[in-house]
Short mmCIF file of C-alpha atoms and ligand atoms in Angstrom, two decimals:
data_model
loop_
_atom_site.label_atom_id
_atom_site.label_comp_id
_atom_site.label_asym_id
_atom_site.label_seq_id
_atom_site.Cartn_x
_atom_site.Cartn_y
_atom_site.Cartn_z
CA UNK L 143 -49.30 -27.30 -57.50
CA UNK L 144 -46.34 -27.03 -59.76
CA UNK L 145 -43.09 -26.02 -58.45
CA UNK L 146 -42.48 -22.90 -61.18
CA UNK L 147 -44.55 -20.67 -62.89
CA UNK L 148 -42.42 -20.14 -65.33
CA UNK L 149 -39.79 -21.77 -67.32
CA UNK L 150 -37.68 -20.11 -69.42
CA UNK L 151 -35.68 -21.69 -72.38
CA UNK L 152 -32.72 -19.52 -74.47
CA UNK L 153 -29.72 -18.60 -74.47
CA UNK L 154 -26.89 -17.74 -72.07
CA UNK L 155 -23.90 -16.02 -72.35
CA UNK L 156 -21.87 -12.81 -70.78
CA UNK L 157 -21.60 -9.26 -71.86
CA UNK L 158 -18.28 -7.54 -71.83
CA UNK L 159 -18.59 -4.08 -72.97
CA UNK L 160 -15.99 -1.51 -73.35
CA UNK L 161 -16.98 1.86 -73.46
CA UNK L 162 -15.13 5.32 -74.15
CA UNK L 163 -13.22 3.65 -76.49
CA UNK L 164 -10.45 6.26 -77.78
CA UNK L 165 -11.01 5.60 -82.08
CA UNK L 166 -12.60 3.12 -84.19
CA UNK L 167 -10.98 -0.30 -84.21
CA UNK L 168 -8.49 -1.17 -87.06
CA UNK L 169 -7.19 -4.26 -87.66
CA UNK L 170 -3.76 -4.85 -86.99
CA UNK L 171 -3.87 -2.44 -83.82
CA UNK L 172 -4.39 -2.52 -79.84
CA UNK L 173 -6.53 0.55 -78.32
CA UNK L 174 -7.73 1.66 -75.01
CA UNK L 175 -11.14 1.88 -73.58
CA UNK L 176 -11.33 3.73 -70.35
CA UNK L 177 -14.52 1.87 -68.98
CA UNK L 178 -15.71 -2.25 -69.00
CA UNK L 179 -18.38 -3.98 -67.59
CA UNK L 180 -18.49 -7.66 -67.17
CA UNK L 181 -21.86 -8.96 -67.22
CA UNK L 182 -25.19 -11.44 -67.35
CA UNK L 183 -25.80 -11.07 -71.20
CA UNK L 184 -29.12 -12.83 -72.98
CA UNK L 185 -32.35 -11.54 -73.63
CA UNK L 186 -34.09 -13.99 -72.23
CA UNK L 187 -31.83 -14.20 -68.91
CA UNK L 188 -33.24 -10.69 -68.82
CA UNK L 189 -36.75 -12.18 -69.19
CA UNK L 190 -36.33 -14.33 -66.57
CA UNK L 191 -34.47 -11.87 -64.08
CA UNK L 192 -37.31 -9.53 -64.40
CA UNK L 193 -40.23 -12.67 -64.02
CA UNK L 194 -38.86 -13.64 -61.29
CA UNK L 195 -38.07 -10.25 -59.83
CA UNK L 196 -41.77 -8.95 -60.62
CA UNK L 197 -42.97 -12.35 -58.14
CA UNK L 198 -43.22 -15.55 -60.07
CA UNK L 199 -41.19 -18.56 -59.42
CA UNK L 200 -38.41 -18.88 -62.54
CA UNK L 201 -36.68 -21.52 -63.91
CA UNK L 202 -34.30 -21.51 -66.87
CA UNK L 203 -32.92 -24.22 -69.11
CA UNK L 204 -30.12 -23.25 -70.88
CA UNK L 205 -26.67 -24.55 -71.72
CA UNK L 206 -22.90 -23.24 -70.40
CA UNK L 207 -19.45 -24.32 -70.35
CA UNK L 208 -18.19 -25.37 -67.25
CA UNK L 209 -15.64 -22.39 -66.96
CA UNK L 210 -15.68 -19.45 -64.56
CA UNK L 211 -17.91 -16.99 -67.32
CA UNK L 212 -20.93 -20.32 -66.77
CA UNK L 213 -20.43 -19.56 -62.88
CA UNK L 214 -20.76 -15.87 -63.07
CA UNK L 215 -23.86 -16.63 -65.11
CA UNK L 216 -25.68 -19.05 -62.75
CA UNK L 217 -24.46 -16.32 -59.47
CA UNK L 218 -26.27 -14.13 -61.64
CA UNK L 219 -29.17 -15.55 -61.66
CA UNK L 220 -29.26 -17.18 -58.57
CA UNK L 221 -29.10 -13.43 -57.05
CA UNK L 222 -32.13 -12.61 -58.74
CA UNK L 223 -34.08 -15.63 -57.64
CA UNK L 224 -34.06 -17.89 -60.92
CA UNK L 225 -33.30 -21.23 -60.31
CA UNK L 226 -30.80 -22.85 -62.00
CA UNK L 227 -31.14 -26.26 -61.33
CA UNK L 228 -32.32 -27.29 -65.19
CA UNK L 229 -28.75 -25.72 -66.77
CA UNK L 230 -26.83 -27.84 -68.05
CA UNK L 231 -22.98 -27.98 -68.32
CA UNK L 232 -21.17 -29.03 -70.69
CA UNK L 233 -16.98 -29.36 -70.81
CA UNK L 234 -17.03 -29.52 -74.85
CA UNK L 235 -17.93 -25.98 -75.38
CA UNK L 236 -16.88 -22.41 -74.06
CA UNK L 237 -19.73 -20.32 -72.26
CA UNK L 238 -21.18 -17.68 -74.68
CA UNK L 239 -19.94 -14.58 -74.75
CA UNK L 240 -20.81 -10.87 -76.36
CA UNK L 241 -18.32 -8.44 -76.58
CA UNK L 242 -20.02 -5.14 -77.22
CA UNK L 243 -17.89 -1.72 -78.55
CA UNK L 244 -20.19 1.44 -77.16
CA UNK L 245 -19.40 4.55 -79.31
CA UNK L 246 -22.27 7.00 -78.21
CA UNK L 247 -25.24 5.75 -79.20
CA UNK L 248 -23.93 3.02 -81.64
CA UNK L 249 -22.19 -0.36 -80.46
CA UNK L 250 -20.50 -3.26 -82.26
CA UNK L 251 -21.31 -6.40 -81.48
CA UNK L 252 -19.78 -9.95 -81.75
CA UNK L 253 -20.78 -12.88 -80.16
CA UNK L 254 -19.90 -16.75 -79.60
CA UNK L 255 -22.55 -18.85 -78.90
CA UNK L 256 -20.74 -21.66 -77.44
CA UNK L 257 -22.70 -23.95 -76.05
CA UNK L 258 -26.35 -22.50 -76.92
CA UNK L 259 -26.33 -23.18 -80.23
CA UNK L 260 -26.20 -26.93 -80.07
CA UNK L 261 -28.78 -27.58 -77.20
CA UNK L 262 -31.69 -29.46 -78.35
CA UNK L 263 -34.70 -31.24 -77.20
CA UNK L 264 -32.56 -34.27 -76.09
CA UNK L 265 -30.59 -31.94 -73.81
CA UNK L 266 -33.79 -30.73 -71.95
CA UNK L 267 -34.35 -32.88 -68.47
CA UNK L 268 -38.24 -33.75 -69.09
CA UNK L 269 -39.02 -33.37 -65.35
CA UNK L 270 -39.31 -29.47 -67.07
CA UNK L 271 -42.28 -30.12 -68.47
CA UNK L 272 -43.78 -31.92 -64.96
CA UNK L 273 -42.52 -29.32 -62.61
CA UNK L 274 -44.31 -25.62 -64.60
CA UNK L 275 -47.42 -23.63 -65.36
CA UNK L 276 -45.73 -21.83 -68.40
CA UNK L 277 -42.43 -22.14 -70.95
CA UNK L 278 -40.95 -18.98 -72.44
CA UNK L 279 -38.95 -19.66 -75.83
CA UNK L 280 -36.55 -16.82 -77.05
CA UNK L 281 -33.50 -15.92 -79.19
CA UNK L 282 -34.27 -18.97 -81.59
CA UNK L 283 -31.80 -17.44 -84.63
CA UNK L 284 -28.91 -17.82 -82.21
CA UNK L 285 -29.94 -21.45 -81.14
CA UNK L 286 -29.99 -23.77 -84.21
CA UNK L 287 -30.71 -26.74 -82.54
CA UNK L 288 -33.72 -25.25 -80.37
CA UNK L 289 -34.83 -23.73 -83.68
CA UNK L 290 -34.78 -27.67 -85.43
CA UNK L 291 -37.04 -29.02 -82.31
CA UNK L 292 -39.10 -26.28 -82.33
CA UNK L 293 -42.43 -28.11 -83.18
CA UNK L 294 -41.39 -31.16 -81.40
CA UNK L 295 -40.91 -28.73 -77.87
CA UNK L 296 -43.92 -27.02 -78.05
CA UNK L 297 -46.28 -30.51 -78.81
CA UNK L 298 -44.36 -31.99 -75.49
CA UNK L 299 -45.45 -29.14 -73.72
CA UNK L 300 -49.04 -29.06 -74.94
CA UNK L 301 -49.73 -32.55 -74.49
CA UNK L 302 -48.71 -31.95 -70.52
CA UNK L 303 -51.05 -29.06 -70.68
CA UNK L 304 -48.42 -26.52 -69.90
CA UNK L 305 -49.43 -22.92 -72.01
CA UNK L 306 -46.02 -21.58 -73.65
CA UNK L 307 -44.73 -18.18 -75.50
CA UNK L 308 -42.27 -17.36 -77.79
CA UNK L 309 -40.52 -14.48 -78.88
CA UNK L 310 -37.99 -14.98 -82.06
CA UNK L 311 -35.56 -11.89 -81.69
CA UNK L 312 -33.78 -10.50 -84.05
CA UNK L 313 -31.69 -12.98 -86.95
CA UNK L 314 -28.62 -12.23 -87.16
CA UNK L 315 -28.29 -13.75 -90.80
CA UNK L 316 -31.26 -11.83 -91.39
CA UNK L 317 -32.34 -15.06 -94.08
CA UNK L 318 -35.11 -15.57 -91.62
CA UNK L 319 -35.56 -18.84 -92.17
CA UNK L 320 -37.96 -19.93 -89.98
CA UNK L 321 -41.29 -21.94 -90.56
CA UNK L 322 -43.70 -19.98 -88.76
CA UNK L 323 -47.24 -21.91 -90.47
CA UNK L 324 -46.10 -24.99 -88.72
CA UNK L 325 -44.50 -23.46 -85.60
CA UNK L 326 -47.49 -20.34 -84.55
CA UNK L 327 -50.42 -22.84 -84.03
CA UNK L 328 -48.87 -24.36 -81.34
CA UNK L 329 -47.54 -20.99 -79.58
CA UNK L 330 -49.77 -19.78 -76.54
CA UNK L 331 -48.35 -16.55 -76.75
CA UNK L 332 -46.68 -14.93 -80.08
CA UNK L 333 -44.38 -11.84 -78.79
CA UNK L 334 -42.27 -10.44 -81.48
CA UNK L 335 -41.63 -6.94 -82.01
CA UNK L 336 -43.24 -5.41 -85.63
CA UNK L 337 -39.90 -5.51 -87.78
CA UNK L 338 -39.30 -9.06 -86.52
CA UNK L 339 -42.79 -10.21 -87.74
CA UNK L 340 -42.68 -7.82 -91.20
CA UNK L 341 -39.55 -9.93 -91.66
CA UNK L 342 -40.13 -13.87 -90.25
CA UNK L 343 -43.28 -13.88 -92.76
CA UNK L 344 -41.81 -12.48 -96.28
CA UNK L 345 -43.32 -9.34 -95.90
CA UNK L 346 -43.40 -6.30 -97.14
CA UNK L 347 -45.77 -4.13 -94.70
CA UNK L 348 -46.96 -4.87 -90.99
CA UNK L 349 -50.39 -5.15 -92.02
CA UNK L 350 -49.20 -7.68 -95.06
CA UNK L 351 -47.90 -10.04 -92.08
CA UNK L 352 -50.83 -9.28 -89.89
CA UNK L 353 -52.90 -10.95 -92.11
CA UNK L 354 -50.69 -14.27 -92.49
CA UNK L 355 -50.62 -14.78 -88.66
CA UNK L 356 -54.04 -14.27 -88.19
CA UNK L 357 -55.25 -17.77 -89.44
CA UNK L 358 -52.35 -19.19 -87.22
CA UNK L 359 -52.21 -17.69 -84.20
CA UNK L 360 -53.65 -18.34 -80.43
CA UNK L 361 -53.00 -14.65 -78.64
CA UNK L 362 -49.97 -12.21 -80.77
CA UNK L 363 -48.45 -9.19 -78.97
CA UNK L 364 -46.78 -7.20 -81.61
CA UNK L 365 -44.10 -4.77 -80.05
CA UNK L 366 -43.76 -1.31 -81.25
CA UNK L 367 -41.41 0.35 -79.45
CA UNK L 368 -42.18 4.01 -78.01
CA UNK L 369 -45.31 3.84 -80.00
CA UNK L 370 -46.73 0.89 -77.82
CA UNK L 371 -48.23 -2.45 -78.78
CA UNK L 372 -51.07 -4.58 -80.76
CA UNK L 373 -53.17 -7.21 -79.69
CA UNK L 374 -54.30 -9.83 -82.02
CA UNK L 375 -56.81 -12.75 -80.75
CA UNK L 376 -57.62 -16.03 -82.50
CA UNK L 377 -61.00 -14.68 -82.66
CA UNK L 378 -59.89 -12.34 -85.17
CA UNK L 379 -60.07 -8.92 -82.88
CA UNK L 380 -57.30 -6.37 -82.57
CA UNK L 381 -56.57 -4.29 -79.20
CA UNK L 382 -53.86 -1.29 -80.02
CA UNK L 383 -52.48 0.39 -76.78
CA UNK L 384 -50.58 3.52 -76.37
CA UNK L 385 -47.13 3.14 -74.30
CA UNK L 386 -46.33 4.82 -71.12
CA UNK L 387 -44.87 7.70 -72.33
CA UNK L 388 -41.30 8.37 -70.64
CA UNK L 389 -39.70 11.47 -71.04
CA UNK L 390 -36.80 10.57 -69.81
CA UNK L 391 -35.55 7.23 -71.27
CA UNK L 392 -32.61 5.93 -70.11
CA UNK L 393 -32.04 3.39 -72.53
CA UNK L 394 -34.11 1.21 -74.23
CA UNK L 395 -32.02 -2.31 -73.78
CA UNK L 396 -34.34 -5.01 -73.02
CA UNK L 397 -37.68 -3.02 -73.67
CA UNK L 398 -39.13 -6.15 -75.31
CA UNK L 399 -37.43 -8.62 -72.80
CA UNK L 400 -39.23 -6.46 -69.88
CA UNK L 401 -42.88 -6.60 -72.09
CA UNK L 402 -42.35 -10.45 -72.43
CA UNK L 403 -42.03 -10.18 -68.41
CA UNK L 404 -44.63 -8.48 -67.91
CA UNK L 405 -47.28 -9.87 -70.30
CA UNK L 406 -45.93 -13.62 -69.10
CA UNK L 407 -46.25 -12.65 -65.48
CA UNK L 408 -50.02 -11.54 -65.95
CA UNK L 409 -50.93 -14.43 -68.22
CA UNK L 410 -49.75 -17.02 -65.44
CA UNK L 411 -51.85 -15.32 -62.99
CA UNK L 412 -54.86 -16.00 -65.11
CA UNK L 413 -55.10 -12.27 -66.46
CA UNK L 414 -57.32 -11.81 -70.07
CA UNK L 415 -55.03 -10.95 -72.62
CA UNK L 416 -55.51 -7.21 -72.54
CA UNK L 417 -54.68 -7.24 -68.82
CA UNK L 418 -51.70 -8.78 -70.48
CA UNK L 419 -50.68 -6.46 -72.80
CA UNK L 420 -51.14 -4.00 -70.03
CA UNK L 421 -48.72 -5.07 -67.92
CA UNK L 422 -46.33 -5.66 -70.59
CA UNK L 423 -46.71 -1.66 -72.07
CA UNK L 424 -45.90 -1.02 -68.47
CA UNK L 425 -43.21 -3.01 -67.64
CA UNK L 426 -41.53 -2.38 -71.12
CA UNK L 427 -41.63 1.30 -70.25
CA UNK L 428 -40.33 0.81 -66.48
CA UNK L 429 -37.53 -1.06 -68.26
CA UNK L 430 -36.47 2.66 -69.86
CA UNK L 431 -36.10 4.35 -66.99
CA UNK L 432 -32.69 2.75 -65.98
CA UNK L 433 -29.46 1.50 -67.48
CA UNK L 434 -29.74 -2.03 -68.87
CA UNK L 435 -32.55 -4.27 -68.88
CA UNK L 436 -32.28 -5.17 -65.27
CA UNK L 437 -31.90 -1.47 -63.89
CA UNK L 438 -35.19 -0.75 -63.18
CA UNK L 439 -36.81 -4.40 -61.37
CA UNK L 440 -34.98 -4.11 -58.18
CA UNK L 441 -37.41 -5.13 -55.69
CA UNK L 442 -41.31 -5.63 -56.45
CA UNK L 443 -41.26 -2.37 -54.31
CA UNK L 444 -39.01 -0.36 -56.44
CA UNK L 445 -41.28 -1.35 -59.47
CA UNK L 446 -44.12 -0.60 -57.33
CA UNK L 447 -42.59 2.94 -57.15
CA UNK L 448 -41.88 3.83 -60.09
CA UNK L 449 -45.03 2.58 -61.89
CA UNK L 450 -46.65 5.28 -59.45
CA UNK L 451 -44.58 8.32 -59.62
CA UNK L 452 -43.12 8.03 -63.19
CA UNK L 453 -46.50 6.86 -64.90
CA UNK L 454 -49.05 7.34 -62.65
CA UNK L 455 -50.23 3.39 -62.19
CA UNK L 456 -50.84 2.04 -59.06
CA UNK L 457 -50.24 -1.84 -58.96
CA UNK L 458 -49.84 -4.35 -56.27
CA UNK L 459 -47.35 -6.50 -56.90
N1 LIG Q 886 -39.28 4.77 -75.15
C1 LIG Q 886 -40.26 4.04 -74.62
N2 LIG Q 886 -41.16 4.60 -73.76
C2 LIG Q 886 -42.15 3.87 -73.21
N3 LIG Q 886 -42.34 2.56 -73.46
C3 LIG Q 886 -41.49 1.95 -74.31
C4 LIG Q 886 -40.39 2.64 -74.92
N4 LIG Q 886 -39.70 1.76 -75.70
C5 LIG Q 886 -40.35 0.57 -75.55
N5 LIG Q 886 -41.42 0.67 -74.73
C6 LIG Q 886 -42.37 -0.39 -74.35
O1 LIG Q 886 -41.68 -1.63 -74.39
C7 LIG Q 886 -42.28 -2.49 -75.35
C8 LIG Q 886 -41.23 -3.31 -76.03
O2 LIG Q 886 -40.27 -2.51 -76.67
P1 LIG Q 886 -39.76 -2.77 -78.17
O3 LIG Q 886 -38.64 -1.84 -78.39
O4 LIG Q 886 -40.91 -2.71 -79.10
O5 LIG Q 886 -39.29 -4.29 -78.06
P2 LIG Q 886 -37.99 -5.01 -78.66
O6 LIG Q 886 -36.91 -4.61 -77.69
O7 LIG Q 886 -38.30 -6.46 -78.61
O8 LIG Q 886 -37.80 -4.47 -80.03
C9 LIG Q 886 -43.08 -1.60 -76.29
O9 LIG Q 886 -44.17 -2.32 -76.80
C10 LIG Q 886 -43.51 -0.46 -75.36
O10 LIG Q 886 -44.72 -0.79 -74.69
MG1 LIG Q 887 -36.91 -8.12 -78.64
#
């Protein structure tokens, strides 16, 4: 029996947003925003939040400063039952941070990676690799030195039999360098969304990129947003299915972070891959019904509920 189901391996930092900002920023001046929220940031803290809160037993390995922004990120996680015990702290770097600028529907973004950028396989205490079923990798283009070991991480974790996924993100240098041939064969689980993959292979159509996973790949979910998602299989087969349709959306922040949840949490439980992507369509659009990508994975219960009333699914959690 292994102590966690999951392990999760990205980035950390904090969100502080501002919104109802009175203008646009200039240079050179101070303005008021009437609202801020100080909060958990990371895409794959939200992956691991919502694991853990859909049942599994989480784990994260990830890199802070030790400052009072690392201890609001390990409270934070702590409260939603990820255990923190593989983080490492560092006194050479400043916790990450992204300071977000809401203006409606648009936001400015800048971030400081701190610490995360310069974790690498070294860092990682190799009792990880005894102690789960499953690693998650995420948010490589704002890690360069999890992004070097790549390859190196994901042998390691095959040759202790442990199955692993990986979803890219978005790169913010958009040069998407990123050597996918030798990186994909050794991926469980591929989970990018279908811009992400258009770009990370060179090319010019979904379809065009389809085709230069295929020979590579061991199971691919490719994220489409509202539209839903697409299965591809080693064997060569393709599985398209329709999203839950919500009327209502709330936001869509951590959509893909809440698919990676869900498909991860069926996969560890020994579901086929299309009771995968199932659970991921699902969870992605539970994730829409509230604020944030947390919002909506309360309490198995709560996800319980609204899986029945908002989409008519009954699962048992
Ligand atoms: N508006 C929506 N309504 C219902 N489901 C959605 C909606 N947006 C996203 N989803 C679900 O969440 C999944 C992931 O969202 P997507 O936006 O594609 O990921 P990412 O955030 O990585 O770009 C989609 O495949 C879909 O199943
Ligand atoms: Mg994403």
């Amino acid at each position: 029996m292994k102590q966690y189901d999951v392990i999760a391996i990205g980035e950390l930092n904090v969100d502080l947003i501002l919104n109802g900002i009175e203008r646009d920023i200039e240079i050179g001046k101070e303005i008021f925003a009437k609202d801020m929220l100080l909060t958990l940031g990371s895409s794959t803290a939200i992956f691991a939040a919502n694991t853990s809160s859909l049942g599994a037993k989480v784990g994260f390995v990830g890199m802070i400063g030790k400052d009072s922004f690392g201890q609001l990120v390990k409270d934070s996680l702590i409260s939603k039952g990820v255990s923190t015990d593989f983080i490492i702290e560092t006194d050479k770097y400043a916790t990450g941070v992204t300071v977000g600028m809401n203006y409606g529907e648009e936001r400015a973004m800048v971030t400081h990676q701190g610490p995360m950028d310069v974790m690498t396989f070294d860092d990682i205490d190799l009792s990880v690799f005894e102690s789960t079923k499953h690693i998650h990798i995420s948010s490589v283009f704002f890690q360069a030195g999890l992004k070097n070991d790549l390859v190196k991480i994901l042998k390691y974790a095959t040759e202790k039999g442990i199955t692993t996924s990986l979803d890219v993100q978005w790169d913010p240098s958009e040069e998407w360098d990123f050597d996918y041939k030798a990186i994909l064969p050794w991926v469980t689980v591929f989970i990018p969304n279908e811009t992400e993959i258009t770009l990370l292979t060179h090319s010019k159509t979904l379809e065009e990129a389809i085709e230069k996973v295929k020979p590579l790949i061991n199971i691919c979910a490719i994220k489409q947003g509202n539209k839903g998602s697409l299965l591809l299989q080693k064997d060569g087969t393709t599985h398209f299915l329709n999203s839950f349709l919500n009327s209502e959306v709330v936001d869509a922040i951590g959509a893909g972070d809440s698919f990676n949840s869900g498909f991860i949490f069926q996969f560890t439980k020994g579901g086929n891959p299309k009771e995968c992507q199932y659970f991921g369509n699902l969870m992605g659009a539970i994730n829409t019904t509230s604020a944030g990508g947390t919002g909506a994975f309360s309490s198995k219960m709560n996800i319980e509920k609204v899986c029945k009333e908002k989409f008519g699914q009954n699962i048992k959690l």
